[in-house]
Amino acid sequence: MVGISKISFKIRDNLSGIKSFNGYIDGKWVLMEFDTKTASLWHTFDDSTNQGKHTLEVIVSDMKNNIKNYSISFYK
């Protein structure tokens, strides 16, 4: 992820729709932005994400309160 300004995902729910989404880097909440037209969810890195190994967790829930967690490690 060195030199990359943001990380993005595609999220969707074909039935009830997306209710909420949250992102965490190393357990700390980070701002995630969502474009409904493209179903794109992204986080733009800032100075608070230092060099080294990090863990990103994204939690998405739909209108029926089904929850999906996605976790990945990355290096910046």
PDB file of C-alpha atoms in Angstrom:
ATOM      1  CA  MET A   1       0.000   0.000   0.000  1.00  0.00           C
ATOM      2  CA  VAL A   2       3.050   2.261  -0.096  1.00  0.00           C
ATOM      3  CA  GLY A   3       2.282   5.231  -2.332  1.00  0.00           C
ATOM      4  CA  ILE A   4      -1.441   4.410  -2.559  1.00  0.00           C
ATOM      5  CA  SER A   5      -3.795   7.116  -1.297  1.00  0.00           C
ATOM      6  CA  LYS A   6      -6.919   5.034  -0.693  1.00  0.00           C
ATOM      7  CA  ILE A   7      -8.323   1.534  -0.378  1.00  0.00           C
ATOM      8  CA  SER A   8     -11.694   0.672  -1.907  1.00  0.00           C
ATOM      9  CA  PHE A   9     -14.262  -2.120  -1.918  1.00  0.00           C
ATOM     10  CA  LYS A  10     -17.494  -2.995  -3.703  1.00  0.00           C
ATOM     11  CA  ILE A  11     -20.372  -3.717  -1.312  1.00  0.00           C
ATOM     12  CA  ARG A  12     -23.974  -4.538  -2.097  1.00  0.00           C
ATOM     13  CA  ASP A  13     -27.105  -6.190  -0.829  1.00  0.00           C
ATOM     14  CA  ASN A  14     -29.500  -7.420  -3.493  1.00  0.00           C
ATOM     15  CA  LEU A  15     -32.524  -7.638  -1.214  1.00  0.00           C
ATOM     16  CA  SER A  16     -32.991  -5.242   1.706  1.00  0.00           C
ATOM     17  CA  GLY A  17     -30.176  -2.735   1.035  1.00  0.00           C
ATOM     18  CA  ILE A  18     -27.160  -1.478   2.975  1.00  0.00           C
ATOM     19  CA  LYS A  19     -27.970  -0.097   6.419  1.00  0.00           C
ATOM     20  CA  SER A  20     -24.549   0.820   7.798  1.00  0.00           C
ATOM     21  CA  PHE A  21     -20.817   0.391   7.316  1.00  0.00           C
ATOM     22  CA  ASN A  22     -17.809   1.058   9.533  1.00  0.00           C
ATOM     23  CA  GLY A  23     -14.086   0.756   9.032  1.00  0.00           C
ATOM     24  CA  TYR A  24     -11.346   0.294  11.600  1.00  0.00           C
ATOM     25  CA  ILE A  25      -7.575   0.405  11.207  1.00  0.00           C
ATOM     26  CA  ASP A  26      -5.782  -1.253  14.090  1.00  0.00           C
ATOM     27  CA  GLY A  27      -9.022  -1.110  16.097  1.00  0.00           C
ATOM     28  CA  LYS A  28      -9.477   2.645  15.603  1.00  0.00           C
ATOM     29  CA  TRP A  29     -12.541   3.892  13.710  1.00  0.00           C
ATOM     30  CA  VAL A  30     -11.750   5.538  10.347  1.00  0.00           C
ATOM     31  CA  LEU A  31     -13.951   7.504   7.968  1.00  0.00           C
ATOM     32  CA  MET A  32     -15.332   5.384   5.122  1.00  0.00           C
ATOM     33  CA  GLU A  33     -17.151   6.969   2.186  1.00  0.00           C
ATOM     34  CA  PHE A  34     -19.801   5.246   0.049  1.00  0.00           C
ATOM     35  CA  ASP A  35     -21.106   5.948  -3.446  1.00  0.00           C
ATOM     36  CA  THR A  36     -24.474   4.228  -3.929  1.00  0.00           C
ATOM     37  CA  LYS A  37     -24.353   4.541  -7.729  1.00  0.00           C
ATOM     38  CA  THR A  38     -21.161   2.505  -8.026  1.00  0.00           C
ATOM     39  CA  ALA A  39     -21.534   0.488  -4.778  1.00  0.00           C
ATOM     40  CA  SER A  40     -18.003   1.655  -3.897  1.00  0.00           C
ATOM     41  CA  LEU A  41     -16.846   2.002  -0.309  1.00  0.00           C
ATOM     42  CA  TRP A  42     -13.434   3.577   0.323  1.00  0.00           C
ATOM     43  CA  HIS A  43     -11.077   5.049   2.881  1.00  0.00           C
ATOM     44  CA  THR A  44      -8.553   7.750   1.996  1.00  0.00           C
ATOM     45  CA  PHE A  45      -5.372   7.368   4.017  1.00  0.00           C
ATOM     46  CA  ASP A  46      -4.146  10.313   6.079  1.00  0.00           C
ATOM     47  CA  ASP A  47      -1.100  10.972   8.252  1.00  0.00           C
ATOM     48  CA  SER A  48      -2.505   8.920  11.146  1.00  0.00           C
ATOM     49  CA  THR A  49      -1.701   5.663   9.311  1.00  0.00           C
ATOM     50  CA  ASN A  50       2.035   5.317   9.858  1.00  0.00           C
ATOM     51  CA  GLN A  51       4.426   3.037   8.030  1.00  0.00           C
ATOM     52  CA  GLY A  52       4.344  -0.615   9.003  1.00  0.00           C
ATOM     53  CA  LYS A  53       1.867  -3.459   9.282  1.00  0.00           C
ATOM     54  CA  HIS A  54      -1.802  -2.661   9.932  1.00  0.00           C
ATOM     55  CA  THR A  55      -5.112  -4.487  10.184  1.00  0.00           C
ATOM     56  CA  LEU A  56      -8.181  -3.151   8.394  1.00  0.00           C
ATOM     57  CA  GLU A  57     -11.636  -4.353   9.440  1.00  0.00           C
ATOM     58  CA  VAL A  58     -14.800  -3.407   7.544  1.00  0.00           C
ATOM     59  CA  ILE A  59     -18.226  -4.198   9.036  1.00  0.00           C
ATOM     60  CA  VAL A  60     -21.319  -3.885   6.841  1.00  0.00           C
ATOM     61  CA  SER A  61     -24.928  -4.515   7.894  1.00  0.00           C
ATOM     62  CA  ASP A  62     -28.108  -4.616   5.832  1.00  0.00           C
ATOM     63  CA  MET A  63     -31.659  -3.503   6.623  1.00  0.00           C
ATOM     64  CA  LYS A  64     -32.428  -6.956   8.077  1.00  0.00           C
ATOM     65  CA  ASN A  65     -29.457  -6.618  10.492  1.00  0.00           C
ATOM     66  CA  ASN A  66     -27.350  -9.255   8.765  1.00  0.00           C
ATOM     67  CA  ILE A  67     -23.717  -8.382   9.440  1.00  0.00           C
ATOM     68  CA  LYS A  68     -20.636  -9.177   7.373  1.00  0.00           C
ATOM     69  CA  ASN A  69     -17.099  -8.617   8.692  1.00  0.00           C
ATOM     70  CA  TYR A  70     -14.043  -8.421   6.451  1.00  0.00           C
ATOM     71  CA  SER A  71     -10.552  -8.203   7.909  1.00  0.00           C
ATOM     72  CA  ILE A  72      -7.210  -7.954   6.146  1.00  0.00           C
ATOM     73  CA  SER A  73      -3.634  -7.051   7.034  1.00  0.00           C
ATOM     74  CA  PHE A  74      -1.688  -4.579   4.911  1.00  0.00           C
ATOM     75  CA  TYR A  75       1.613  -2.727   4.937  1.00  0.00           C
ATOM     76  CA  LYS A  76       1.887   0.995   4.399  1.00  0.00           C
TER      77      LYS A  76
END
